[in-house]
DNA sequence: CGGCTGACTCTGG
DNA sequence: TCCAGAGCCAGCC
């Protein structure tokens, strides 16, 4: 049976494929899927519950920085989770995509 | 079907 | 890398 899964789940599966210690960008995900825009990727991750098997924290914007998605708390958690994975941040919460960037 | 929204990205300054 | 404006497209009401 064909499962016309929403675009969201397609994004989730792709994010799950990101290895530990690596990060990706919204634009990258959107480009790989080729059927959505970067904003949809962020929108999809925003809809994720706190308990999920999707490493949404490994997805950041094109500058390698975490987006201030409103509340502000999640942003801090995201940075902490990435550091636990071994990712280094700049003095300005910036990640070196040349080193930690997926692909 | 149409309008609104969003954790983005690009271009120009 | 910052500010402002425009484009982007699926999901929801």
Short mmCIF file of N, CA, C and O (backbone and C1' of nucleotides) in Angstrom, two decimals:
data_model
loop_
_atom_site.label_atom_id
_atom_site.label_comp_id
_atom_site.label_asym_id
_atom_site.label_seq_id
_atom_site.Cartn_x
_atom_site.Cartn_y
_atom_site.Cartn_z
N UNK A 1 0.82 -1.21 0.00
CA UNK A 1 0.00 0.00 0.00
C UNK A 1 0.85 1.25 0.00
O UNK A 1 1.82 1.35 0.71
N UNK A 2 0.49 2.10 -0.83
CA UNK A 2 1.32 3.30 -0.94
C UNK A 2 1.03 4.25 0.21
O UNK A 2 -0.10 4.59 0.47
N UNK A 3 2.06 4.62 0.83
CA UNK A 3 1.94 5.55 1.96
C UNK A 3 2.34 6.94 1.50
O UNK A 3 3.50 7.27 1.52
N UNK A 4 1.40 7.73 1.12
CA UNK A 4 1.72 9.11 0.76
C UNK A 4 2.04 9.88 2.01
O UNK A 4 1.22 10.59 2.55
N UNK A 5 3.22 9.67 2.50
CA UNK A 5 3.59 10.38 3.72
C UNK A 5 3.77 11.85 3.44
O UNK A 5 4.25 12.23 2.39
N UNK A 6 3.39 12.67 4.37
CA UNK A 6 3.60 14.09 4.21
C UNK A 6 5.06 14.41 4.06
O UNK A 6 5.94 13.65 4.46
N UNK A 7 5.31 15.52 3.48
CA UNK A 7 6.68 15.94 3.26
C UNK A 7 7.47 15.93 4.56
O UNK A 7 8.66 15.66 4.57
N UNK A 8 6.79 16.21 5.62
CA UNK A 8 7.46 16.27 6.92
C UNK A 8 8.22 14.99 7.21
O UNK A 8 9.38 15.00 7.60
N UNK A 9 7.56 13.87 7.04
CA UNK A 9 8.21 12.60 7.38
C UNK A 9 9.39 12.31 6.48
O UNK A 9 10.35 11.68 6.88
N UNK A 10 9.31 12.79 5.27
CA UNK A 10 10.46 12.59 4.37
C UNK A 10 11.65 13.37 4.91
O UNK A 10 12.79 12.91 4.86
N UNK A 11 11.38 14.51 5.43
CA UNK A 11 12.46 15.33 6.01
C UNK A 11 13.01 14.64 7.25
O UNK A 11 14.23 14.57 7.44
N UNK A 12 12.12 14.10 8.05
CA UNK A 12 12.56 13.43 9.28
C UNK A 12 13.51 12.28 8.96
O UNK A 12 14.53 12.11 9.62
N UNK A 13 13.17 11.50 7.98
CA UNK A 13 14.02 10.35 7.64
C UNK A 13 15.39 10.80 7.18
O UNK A 13 16.40 10.18 7.50
N UNK A 14 15.42 11.87 6.47
CA UNK A 14 16.70 12.38 5.98
C UNK A 14 17.55 12.88 7.14
O UNK A 14 18.75 12.64 7.21
N UNK A 15 16.92 13.53 8.07
CA UNK A 15 17.63 14.05 9.24
C UNK A 15 18.17 12.90 10.07
O UNK A 15 19.27 12.97 10.63
N UNK A 16 17.42 11.82 10.15
CA UNK A 16 17.87 10.65 10.90
C UNK A 16 19.15 10.07 10.33
O UNK A 16 19.91 9.41 11.02
N UNK A 17 19.38 10.32 9.07
CA UNK A 17 20.57 9.76 8.42
C UNK A 17 21.82 10.58 8.69
O UNK A 17 22.92 10.21 8.30
N UNK A 18 21.67 11.66 9.37
CA UNK A 18 22.84 12.47 9.72
C UNK A 18 23.61 11.77 10.84
O UNK A 18 23.06 11.50 11.89
N UNK A 19 24.89 11.47 10.60
CA UNK A 19 25.69 10.77 11.59
C UNK A 19 26.02 11.66 12.78
O UNK A 19 25.99 12.88 12.68
N UNK A 20 26.36 11.01 13.87
CA UNK A 20 26.69 11.77 15.07
C UNK A 20 27.97 12.58 14.85
O UNK A 20 28.89 12.15 14.19
N UNK A 21 28.00 13.75 15.40
CA UNK A 21 29.18 14.60 15.24
C UNK A 21 29.16 15.40 13.94
O UNK A 21 30.12 16.05 13.57
N UNK A 22 28.04 15.33 13.23
CA UNK A 22 27.91 16.08 11.98
C UNK A 22 26.65 16.94 12.03
O UNK A 22 25.71 16.65 12.76
N UNK A 23 26.63 17.96 11.20
CA UNK A 23 25.46 18.82 11.14
C UNK A 23 25.09 19.09 9.68
O UNK A 23 25.90 18.88 8.79
N UNK A 24 23.87 19.52 9.46
CA UNK A 24 23.43 19.84 8.11
C UNK A 24 22.63 21.14 8.13
O UNK A 24 22.34 21.67 9.20
N UNK A 25 22.30 21.63 6.97
CA UNK A 25 21.56 22.89 6.91
C UNK A 25 20.17 22.67 6.30
O UNK A 25 19.94 21.68 5.62
N UNK A 26 19.29 23.59 6.54
CA UNK A 26 17.93 23.50 6.01
C UNK A 26 17.96 23.45 4.48
O UNK A 26 17.26 22.65 3.86
N UNK A 27 18.75 24.30 3.92
CA UNK A 27 18.84 24.36 2.47
C UNK A 27 19.31 23.05 1.88
O UNK A 27 18.89 22.64 0.81
N UNK A 28 20.23 22.39 2.59
CA UNK A 28 20.77 21.11 2.10
C UNK A 28 19.66 20.08 2.06
O UNK A 28 19.49 19.36 1.07
N UNK A 29 18.91 19.99 3.12
CA UNK A 29 17.81 19.03 3.18
C UNK A 29 16.81 19.30 2.05
O UNK A 29 16.40 18.38 1.33
N UNK A 30 16.47 20.56 1.90
CA UNK A 30 15.50 20.93 0.87
C UNK A 30 16.03 20.58 -0.52
O UNK A 30 15.29 20.12 -1.38
N UNK A 31 17.32 20.78 -0.71
CA UNK A 31 17.91 20.52 -2.03
C UNK A 31 17.94 19.03 -2.33
O UNK A 31 17.70 18.59 -3.44
N UNK A 32 18.21 18.23 -1.31
CA UNK A 32 18.26 16.78 -1.49
C UNK A 32 16.87 16.24 -1.84
O UNK A 32 16.71 15.44 -2.76
N UNK A 33 15.87 16.70 -1.10
CA UNK A 33 14.51 16.26 -1.39
C UNK A 33 14.06 16.82 -2.74
O UNK A 33 13.41 16.15 -3.51
N UNK A 34 14.42 18.07 -2.98
CA UNK A 34 14.11 18.67 -4.27
C UNK A 34 12.63 18.98 -4.46
O UNK A 34 12.23 19.45 -5.49
N UNK A 35 11.85 18.71 -3.44
CA UNK A 35 10.41 18.94 -3.59
C UNK A 35 9.90 19.93 -2.56
O UNK A 35 8.71 20.05 -2.35
N UNK A 36 10.81 20.63 -1.92
CA UNK A 36 10.37 21.58 -0.92
C UNK A 36 11.40 22.68 -0.75
O UNK A 36 12.51 22.59 -1.25
N UNK A 37 11.05 23.71 -0.06
CA UNK A 37 11.96 24.82 0.16
C UNK A 37 12.54 24.74 1.57
O UNK A 37 12.06 24.00 2.42
N UNK A 38 13.56 25.51 1.79
CA UNK A 38 14.25 25.46 3.08
C UNK A 38 13.30 25.78 4.23
O UNK A 38 13.39 25.20 5.30
N UNK A 39 12.39 26.69 3.98
CA UNK A 39 11.47 27.07 5.04
C UNK A 39 10.61 25.91 5.47
O UNK A 39 10.27 25.77 6.64
N UNK A 40 10.24 25.06 4.56
CA UNK A 40 9.44 23.90 4.92
C UNK A 40 10.21 22.98 5.82
O UNK A 40 9.65 22.33 6.69
N UNK A 41 11.50 22.88 5.61
CA UNK A 41 12.32 22.01 6.46
C UNK A 41 12.27 22.51 7.90
O UNK A 41 12.06 21.75 8.85
N UNK A 42 12.45 23.80 8.06
CA UNK A 42 12.39 24.38 9.40
C UNK A 42 11.01 24.21 10.00
O UNK A 42 10.85 23.92 11.18
N UNK A 43 10.02 24.36 9.16
CA UNK A 43 8.64 24.22 9.61
C UNK A 43 8.37 22.80 10.07
O UNK A 43 7.68 22.56 11.06
N UNK A 44 8.93 21.85 9.37
CA UNK A 44 8.73 20.44 9.71
C UNK A 44 9.39 20.13 11.05
O UNK A 44 8.81 19.47 11.90
N UNK A 45 10.59 20.62 11.24
CA UNK A 45 11.28 20.36 12.50
C UNK A 45 10.60 21.07 13.65
O UNK A 45 10.62 20.62 14.79
N UNK A 46 9.99 22.19 13.36
CA UNK A 46 9.29 22.95 14.39
C UNK A 46 8.09 22.18 14.91
O UNK A 46 7.65 22.36 16.04
N UNK A 47 7.57 21.30 14.08
CA UNK A 47 6.38 20.54 14.45
C UNK A 47 6.75 19.29 15.24
O UNK A 47 5.88 18.56 15.68
N UNK A 48 8.04 19.06 15.40
CA UNK A 48 8.47 17.86 16.13
C UNK A 48 8.21 18.00 17.62
O UNK A 48 8.41 19.07 18.19
N UNK A 49 7.79 16.92 18.25
CA UNK A 49 7.61 16.91 19.71
C UNK A 49 8.97 16.87 20.41
O UNK A 49 9.99 16.63 19.77
N UNK A 50 8.97 17.10 21.69
CA UNK A 50 10.25 17.08 22.42
C UNK A 50 10.84 15.68 22.42
O UNK A 50 12.05 15.50 22.41
N UNK A 51 9.97 14.69 22.42
CA UNK A 51 10.45 13.31 22.40
C UNK A 51 10.32 12.75 21.00
O UNK A 51 9.23 12.42 20.55
N UNK A 52 11.44 12.65 20.32
CA UNK A 52 11.42 12.14 18.95
C UNK A 52 12.76 11.50 18.64
O UNK A 52 13.77 11.82 19.25
N UNK A 53 12.75 10.62 17.67
CA UNK A 53 14.00 9.96 17.29
C UNK A 53 14.70 10.74 16.18
O UNK A 53 15.63 10.27 15.57
N UNK A 54 14.23 11.91 15.92
CA UNK A 54 14.84 12.74 14.90
C UNK A 54 15.82 13.74 15.52
O UNK A 54 15.42 14.56 16.34
N UNK A 55 17.07 13.65 15.14
CA UNK A 55 18.10 14.55 15.68
C UNK A 55 17.98 15.94 15.07
O UNK A 55 18.87 16.41 14.38
N UNK A 56 16.90 16.60 15.35
CA UNK A 56 16.63 17.92 14.78
C UNK A 56 17.73 18.91 15.14
O UNK A 56 17.94 19.90 14.46
N UNK A 57 18.43 18.64 16.23
CA UNK A 57 19.46 19.56 16.66
C UNK A 57 20.62 19.63 15.69
O UNK A 57 21.39 20.56 15.70
N UNK A 58 20.74 18.62 14.83
CA UNK A 58 21.84 18.60 13.87
C UNK A 58 21.50 19.42 12.63
O UNK A 58 22.28 19.47 11.69
N UNK A 59 20.34 20.00 12.61
CA UNK A 59 19.94 20.81 11.47
C UNK A 59 19.95 22.29 11.86
O UNK A 59 19.23 22.71 12.76
N UNK A 60 20.77 23.07 11.17
CA UNK A 60 20.89 24.49 11.47
C UNK A 60 20.85 25.30 10.19
O UNK A 60 20.72 24.73 9.11
N UNK A 61 20.99 26.58 10.28
CA UNK A 61 20.89 27.41 9.07
C UNK A 61 22.19 27.40 8.26
O UNK A 61 23.17 26.79 8.65
N UNK A 62 22.21 28.09 7.17
CA UNK A 62 23.32 27.97 6.22
C UNK A 62 24.61 28.56 6.77
O UNK A 62 25.69 28.26 6.28
N UNK A 63 24.54 29.40 7.77
CA UNK A 63 25.75 29.99 8.34
C UNK A 63 26.38 29.07 9.37
O UNK A 63 27.42 29.38 9.92
N UNK A 64 25.69 27.98 9.67
CA UNK A 64 26.20 27.08 10.69
C UNK A 64 25.80 27.56 12.07
O UNK A 64 26.40 27.19 13.07
N UNK A 65 24.78 28.38 12.10
CA UNK A 65 24.31 28.88 13.38
C UNK A 65 22.91 28.38 13.69
O UNK A 65 22.17 27.98 12.80
N UNK A 66 22.55 28.43 14.96
CA UNK A 66 21.23 27.97 15.37
C UNK A 66 20.24 29.12 15.25
O UNK A 66 20.52 30.23 15.65
N UNK A 67 19.09 28.82 14.70
CA UNK A 67 18.08 29.86 14.51
C UNK A 67 17.29 30.09 15.79
O UNK A 67 16.90 29.13 16.46
N UNK A 68 17.05 31.32 16.13
CA UNK A 68 16.32 31.69 17.34
C UNK A 68 14.83 31.47 17.18
O UNK A 68 14.07 32.41 17.17
N UNK A 69 14.45 30.24 17.10
CA UNK A 69 13.06 29.94 16.77
C UNK A 69 12.05 30.38 17.81
O UNK A 69 11.23 29.60 18.27
N UNK A 70 12.10 31.63 18.17
CA UNK A 70 11.04 32.17 19.01
C UNK A 70 11.31 32.09 20.50
O UNK A 70 11.75 33.05 21.12
N UNK A 71 11.06 30.95 21.09
CA UNK A 71 11.13 30.83 22.54
C UNK A 71 12.52 31.14 23.09
O UNK A 71 12.66 31.86 24.06
N UNK A 72 13.53 30.59 22.45
CA UNK A 72 14.88 30.87 22.90
C UNK A 72 15.45 29.75 23.75
O UNK A 72 16.65 29.53 23.77
N UNK A 73 14.60 29.03 24.43
CA UNK A 73 15.09 27.92 25.26
C UNK A 73 15.61 26.78 24.39
O UNK A 73 16.70 26.28 24.60
N UNK A 74 14.83 26.39 23.43
CA UNK A 74 15.22 25.29 22.55
C UNK A 74 16.56 25.53 21.91
O UNK A 74 17.33 24.61 21.66
N UNK A 75 16.86 26.79 21.66
CA UNK A 75 18.13 27.12 21.02
C UNK A 75 19.31 26.72 21.91
O UNK A 75 20.30 26.19 21.44
N UNK A 76 19.19 26.98 23.19
CA UNK A 76 20.26 26.65 24.12
C UNK A 76 20.41 25.13 24.24
O UNK A 76 21.51 24.60 24.24
N UNK A 77 19.29 24.44 24.32
CA UNK A 77 19.30 22.99 24.39
C UNK A 77 19.99 22.41 23.16
O UNK A 77 20.78 21.49 23.24
N UNK A 78 19.67 22.97 22.02
CA UNK A 78 20.24 22.49 20.76
C UNK A 78 21.75 22.60 20.77
O UNK A 78 22.45 21.68 20.39
N UNK A 79 22.26 23.72 21.21
CA UNK A 79 23.70 23.93 21.27
C UNK A 79 24.34 22.91 22.22
O UNK A 79 25.38 22.34 21.92
N UNK A 80 23.69 22.69 23.33
CA UNK A 80 24.22 21.75 24.32
C UNK A 80 24.28 20.33 23.76
O UNK A 80 25.29 19.64 23.90
N UNK A 81 23.22 19.92 23.10
CA UNK A 81 23.17 18.58 22.52
C UNK A 81 24.29 18.39 21.50
O UNK A 81 24.94 17.34 21.45
N UNK A 82 24.53 19.38 20.69
CA UNK A 82 25.56 19.28 19.66
C UNK A 82 26.95 19.18 20.31
O UNK A 82 27.81 18.44 19.84
N UNK A 83 27.16 19.91 21.36
CA UNK A 83 28.46 19.86 22.03
C UNK A 83 28.68 18.46 22.62
O UNK A 83 29.80 17.97 22.65
N UNK A 84 27.60 17.85 23.06
CA UNK A 84 27.69 16.50 23.60
C UNK A 84 28.08 15.50 22.50
O UNK A 84 28.66 14.46 22.77
N UNK A 85 27.75 15.85 21.26
CA UNK A 85 28.07 14.97 20.14
C UNK A 85 29.50 15.18 19.68
O UNK A 85 30.02 14.44 18.85
N UNK A 86 30.13 16.21 20.21
CA UNK A 86 31.53 16.45 19.85
C UNK A 86 31.72 17.62 18.91
O UNK A 86 32.81 17.84 18.39
N UNK A 87 30.67 18.37 18.67
CA UNK A 87 30.76 19.50 17.75
C UNK A 87 31.21 20.75 18.49
O UNK A 87 30.75 21.03 19.58
N UNK A 88 32.14 21.44 17.90
CA UNK A 88 32.68 22.65 18.52
C UNK A 88 31.96 23.90 18.00
O UNK A 88 31.67 23.99 16.82
N UNK A 89 31.77 24.84 18.88
CA UNK A 89 31.12 26.09 18.48
C UNK A 89 32.10 27.25 18.54
O UNK A 89 33.05 27.25 19.32
N UNK A 90 31.82 28.24 17.73
CA UNK A 90 32.62 29.45 17.74
C UNK A 90 32.21 30.29 18.95
O UNK A 90 31.29 29.95 19.68
N UNK A 91 32.87 31.40 19.14
CA UNK A 91 32.53 32.26 20.27
C UNK A 91 31.12 32.82 20.12
O UNK A 91 30.52 33.31 21.06
N UNK A 92 30.60 32.70 18.90
CA UNK A 92 29.29 33.25 18.62
C UNK A 92 28.29 32.16 18.26
O UNK A 92 27.42 32.36 17.45
N UNK A 93 28.47 31.00 18.88
CA UNK A 93 27.56 29.86 18.65
C UNK A 93 27.57 29.42 17.19
O UNK A 93 26.59 28.93 16.69
N UNK A 94 28.67 29.62 16.54
CA UNK A 94 28.75 29.25 15.13
C UNK A 94 29.52 27.94 14.94
O UNK A 94 30.54 27.72 15.58
N UNK A 95 29.03 27.07 14.05
CA UNK A 95 29.68 25.80 13.77
C UNK A 95 30.44 25.89 12.45
O UNK A 95 30.00 26.54 11.51
N UNK A 96 31.59 25.27 12.40
CA UNK A 96 32.39 25.29 11.18
C UNK A 96 31.88 24.21 10.23
O UNK A 96 32.19 23.04 10.35
N UNK A 97 31.07 24.60 9.28
CA UNK A 97 30.48 23.65 8.35
C UNK A 97 31.53 22.95 7.49
O UNK A 97 31.30 21.89 6.95
N UNK A 98 32.71 23.57 7.39
CA UNK A 98 33.78 22.95 6.61
C UNK A 98 34.31 21.70 7.29
O UNK A 98 34.98 20.87 6.68
N UNK A 99 34.04 21.58 8.59
CA UNK A 99 34.55 20.44 9.35
C UNK A 99 33.41 19.54 9.81
O UNK A 99 33.48 18.33 9.65
N UNK A 100 32.36 20.13 10.34
CA UNK A 100 31.26 19.35 10.89
C UNK A 100 30.08 19.24 9.93
O UNK A 100 29.12 18.55 10.21
N UNK A 101 30.15 19.93 8.83
CA UNK A 101 29.04 19.90 7.88
C UNK A 101 28.87 18.52 7.25
O UNK A 101 29.85 17.89 6.86
N UNK A 102 27.66 18.06 7.17
CA UNK A 102 27.36 16.76 6.54
C UNK A 102 27.64 16.90 5.05
O UNK A 102 27.16 17.80 4.41
N UNK A 103 28.43 15.98 4.47
CA UNK A 103 28.87 16.08 3.08
C UNK A 103 29.88 17.17 2.91
O UNK A 103 30.73 17.47 3.52
P DC B 1 -8.20 23.59 -7.48
"O5'" DC B 1 -8.81 24.75 -6.57
"C5'" DC B 1 -10.01 25.46 -6.94
"C4'" DC B 1 -10.24 26.61 -5.97
"C3'" DC B 1 -8.99 27.49 -5.77
"O3'" DC B 1 -9.38 28.85 -5.77
"C1'" DC B 1 -9.77 26.71 -3.69
P DG B 2 -8.34 29.99 -6.16
"O5'" DG B 2 -8.17 30.71 -4.75
"C5'" DG B 2 -9.30 31.39 -4.18
"C4'" DG B 2 -8.93 31.93 -2.81
"C3'" DG B 2 -7.57 32.62 -2.78
"O3'" DG B 2 -7.63 33.77 -1.93
"C1'" DG B 2 -7.60 30.87 -1.22
P DG B 3 -6.51 34.92 -2.13
"O5'" DG B 3 -6.18 35.26 -0.60
"C5'" DG B 3 -7.23 35.32 0.35
"C4'" DG B 3 -6.71 34.90 1.72
"C3'" DG B 3 -5.35 35.53 2.05
"O3'" DG B 3 -5.41 36.11 3.34
"C1'" DG B 3 -5.26 33.18 2.35
P DC B 4 -4.13 36.97 3.88
"O5'" DC B 4 -3.48 35.97 4.94
"C5'" DC B 4 -4.27 35.46 6.02
"C4'" DC B 4 -3.45 34.52 6.88
"C3'" DC B 4 -2.03 35.04 7.19
"O3'" DC B 4 -1.78 34.96 8.58
"C1'" DC B 4 -1.96 32.84 6.28
P DT B 5 -0.42 35.56 9.16
"O5'" DT B 5 0.46 34.23 9.25
"C5'" DT B 5 0.00 33.13 10.06
"C4'" DT B 5 1.00 31.99 10.00
"C3'" DT B 5 2.46 32.44 10.21
"O3'" DT B 5 3.04 31.72 11.28
"C1'" DT B 5 2.25 31.03 8.30
P DG B 6 4.17 32.42 12.14
"O5'" DG B 6 5.39 31.45 11.80
"C5'" DG B 6 5.36 30.06 12.14
"C4'" DG B 6 6.42 29.33 11.33
"C3'" DG B 6 7.78 30.04 11.38
"O3'" DG B 6 8.80 29.16 11.87
"C1'" DG B 6 7.10 29.63 9.13
P DA B 7 9.23 29.50 13.36
"O5'" DA B 7 10.74 29.04 13.42
"C5'" DA B 7 11.78 30.01 13.47
"C4'" DA B 7 13.08 29.34 13.10
"C3'" DA B 7 13.05 28.69 11.72
"O3'" DA B 7 14.32 28.82 11.10
"C1'" DA B 7 13.55 27.08 13.34
P DC B 8 14.72 30.17 10.29
"O5'" DC B 8 14.79 29.56 8.82
"C5'" DC B 8 15.01 28.19 8.59
"C4'" DC B 8 15.47 28.00 7.14
"C3'" DC B 8 16.79 28.67 6.81
"O3'" DC B 8 17.55 27.88 5.89
"C1'" DC B 8 15.09 29.62 5.50
P DT B 9 19.05 28.34 5.55
"O5'" DT B 9 18.86 29.05 4.15
"C5'" DT B 9 18.32 28.29 3.05
"C4'" DT B 9 18.32 29.15 1.79
"C3'" DT B 9 19.64 29.91 1.59
"O3'" DT B 9 20.09 29.71 0.25
"C1'" DT B 9 17.80 31.41 1.57
P DC B 10 21.49 30.38 -0.21
"O5'" DC B 10 21.03 31.65 -1.05
"C5'" DC B 10 20.06 31.49 -2.08
"C4'" DC B 10 19.74 32.83 -2.72
"C3'" DC B 10 20.97 33.70 -2.97
"O3'" DC B 10 21.00 34.17 -4.31
"C1'" DC B 10 19.33 34.89 -1.72
P DT B 11 22.35 34.93 -4.83
"O5'" DT B 11 21.93 36.46 -4.81
"C5'" DT B 11 20.74 36.86 -5.48
"C4'" DT B 11 20.45 38.33 -5.21
"C3'" DT B 11 21.69 39.23 -5.34
"O3'" DT B 11 21.40 40.34 -6.17
"C1'" DT B 11 20.60 39.57 -3.25
P DG B 12 22.61 41.36 -6.63
"O5'" DG B 12 22.38 42.58 -5.63
"C5'" DG B 12 21.13 43.30 -5.65
"C4'" DG B 12 21.11 44.35 -4.56
"C3'" DG B 12 22.38 45.22 -4.51
"O3'" DG B 12 22.03 46.58 -4.36
"C1'" DG B 12 21.94 44.27 -2.39
P DG B 13 23.19 47.72 -4.43
"O5'" DG B 13 23.32 48.09 -2.88
"C5'" DG B 13 22.19 48.64 -2.20
"C4'" DG B 13 22.55 49.00 -0.76
"C3'" DG B 13 23.91 49.71 -0.65
"O3'" DG B 13 23.82 50.84 0.22
"C1'" DG B 13 23.86 47.84 0.77
P DT C 1 29.92 33.97 9.30
"O5'" DT C 1 29.37 35.37 9.82
"C5'" DT C 1 29.82 35.97 11.03
"C4'" DT C 1 29.19 37.36 11.10
"C3'" DT C 1 27.66 37.27 11.08
"O3'" DT C 1 27.12 38.15 12.05
"C1'" DT C 1 28.45 38.66 9.32
P DC C 2 25.57 37.98 12.34
"O5'" DC C 2 25.05 39.45 12.01
"C5'" DC C 2 25.55 40.56 12.74
"C4'" DC C 2 24.86 41.86 12.30
"C3'" DC C 2 23.34 41.72 12.11
"O3'" DC C 2 22.65 42.85 12.63
"C1'" DC C 2 24.36 42.48 10.10
P DC C 3 21.07 42.89 12.71
"O5'" DC C 3 20.65 43.74 11.44
"C5'" DC C 3 20.88 45.14 11.40
"C4'" DC C 3 20.13 45.79 10.23
"C3'" DC C 3 18.66 45.34 10.12
"O3'" DC C 3 17.82 46.47 9.91
"C1'" DC C 3 19.81 44.91 8.08
P DA C 4 16.26 46.30 9.95
"O5'" DA C 4 15.92 46.18 8.39
"C5'" DA C 4 16.29 47.23 7.50
"C4'" DA C 4 15.83 46.93 6.08
"C3'" DA C 4 14.41 46.36 6.00
"O3'" DA C 4 13.66 47.06 5.01
"C1'" DA C 4 15.95 44.95 4.85
P DG C 5 12.10 46.76 4.86
"O5'" DG C 5 12.08 45.92 3.50
"C5'" DG C 5 12.69 46.47 2.33
"C4'" DG C 5 12.71 45.43 1.21
"C3'" DG C 5 11.38 44.70 1.00
"O3'" DG C 5 11.04 44.73 -0.38
"C1'" DG C 5 13.15 43.15 1.22
P DA C 6 9.57 44.19 -0.83
"O5'" DA C 6 9.97 42.80 -1.52
"C5'" DA C 6 10.95 42.80 -2.57
"C4'" DA C 6 11.25 41.38 -3.03
"C3'" DA C 6 10.00 40.52 -3.27
"O3'" DA C 6 10.14 39.84 -4.52
"C1'" DA C 6 11.48 39.42 -1.80
P DG C 7 8.93 38.95 -5.06
"O5'" DG C 7 9.51 37.48 -4.83
"C5'" DG C 7 10.78 37.14 -5.39
"C4'" DG C 7 11.16 35.71 -5.03
"C3'" DG C 7 10.03 34.69 -5.26
"O3'" DG C 7 10.57 33.55 -5.95
"C1'" DG C 7 10.81 34.54 -3.05
P DC C 8 9.53 32.47 -6.50
"O5'" DC C 8 9.58 31.35 -5.37
"C5'" DC C 8 10.83 30.76 -5.02
"C4'" DC C 8 10.69 29.94 -3.74
"C3'" DC C 8 9.43 29.08 -3.72
"O3'" DC C 8 9.72 27.81 -4.30
"C1'" DC C 8 9.79 30.17 -1.62
P DC C 9 8.62 27.10 -5.24
"O5'" DC C 9 7.86 26.19 -4.16
"C5'" DC C 9 8.59 25.28 -3.37
"C4'" DC C 9 7.75 24.81 -2.20
"C3'" DC C 9 6.34 24.37 -2.61
"O3'" DC C 9 6.01 23.17 -1.96
"C1'" DC C 9 6.22 25.95 -0.88
P DA C 10 4.89 22.24 -2.62
"O5'" DA C 10 4.38 21.44 -1.33
"C5'" DA C 10 5.33 20.74 -0.54
"C4'" DA C 10 4.94 20.79 0.93
"C3'" DA C 10 3.57 20.18 1.22
"O3'" DA C 10 3.63 19.44 2.42
"C1'" DA C 10 3.60 22.46 1.88
P DG C 11 2.37 18.54 2.79
"O5'" DG C 11 1.68 19.37 3.95
"C5'" DG C 11 2.39 19.60 5.16
"C4'" DG C 11 1.62 20.52 6.09
"C3'" DG C 11 0.19 20.05 6.35
"O3'" DG C 11 -0.08 20.10 7.74
"C1'" DG C 11 0.21 22.29 5.57
P DC C 12 -1.41 19.41 8.30
"O5'" DC C 12 -2.30 20.67 8.70
"C5'" DC C 12 -1.77 21.68 9.56
"C4'" DC C 12 -2.68 22.91 9.58
"C3'" DC C 12 -4.17 22.58 9.75
"O3'" DC C 12 -4.71 23.36 10.79
"C1'" DC C 12 -3.83 24.04 7.92
P DC C 13 -6.19 23.00 11.35
"O5'" DC C 13 -7.05 24.22 10.81
"C5'" DC C 13 -6.70 25.54 11.22
"C4'" DC C 13 -7.66 26.55 10.58
"C3'" DC C 13 -9.12 26.12 10.68
"O3'" DC C 13 -9.93 27.24 11.03
"C1'" DC C 13 -8.52 26.49 8.41
#
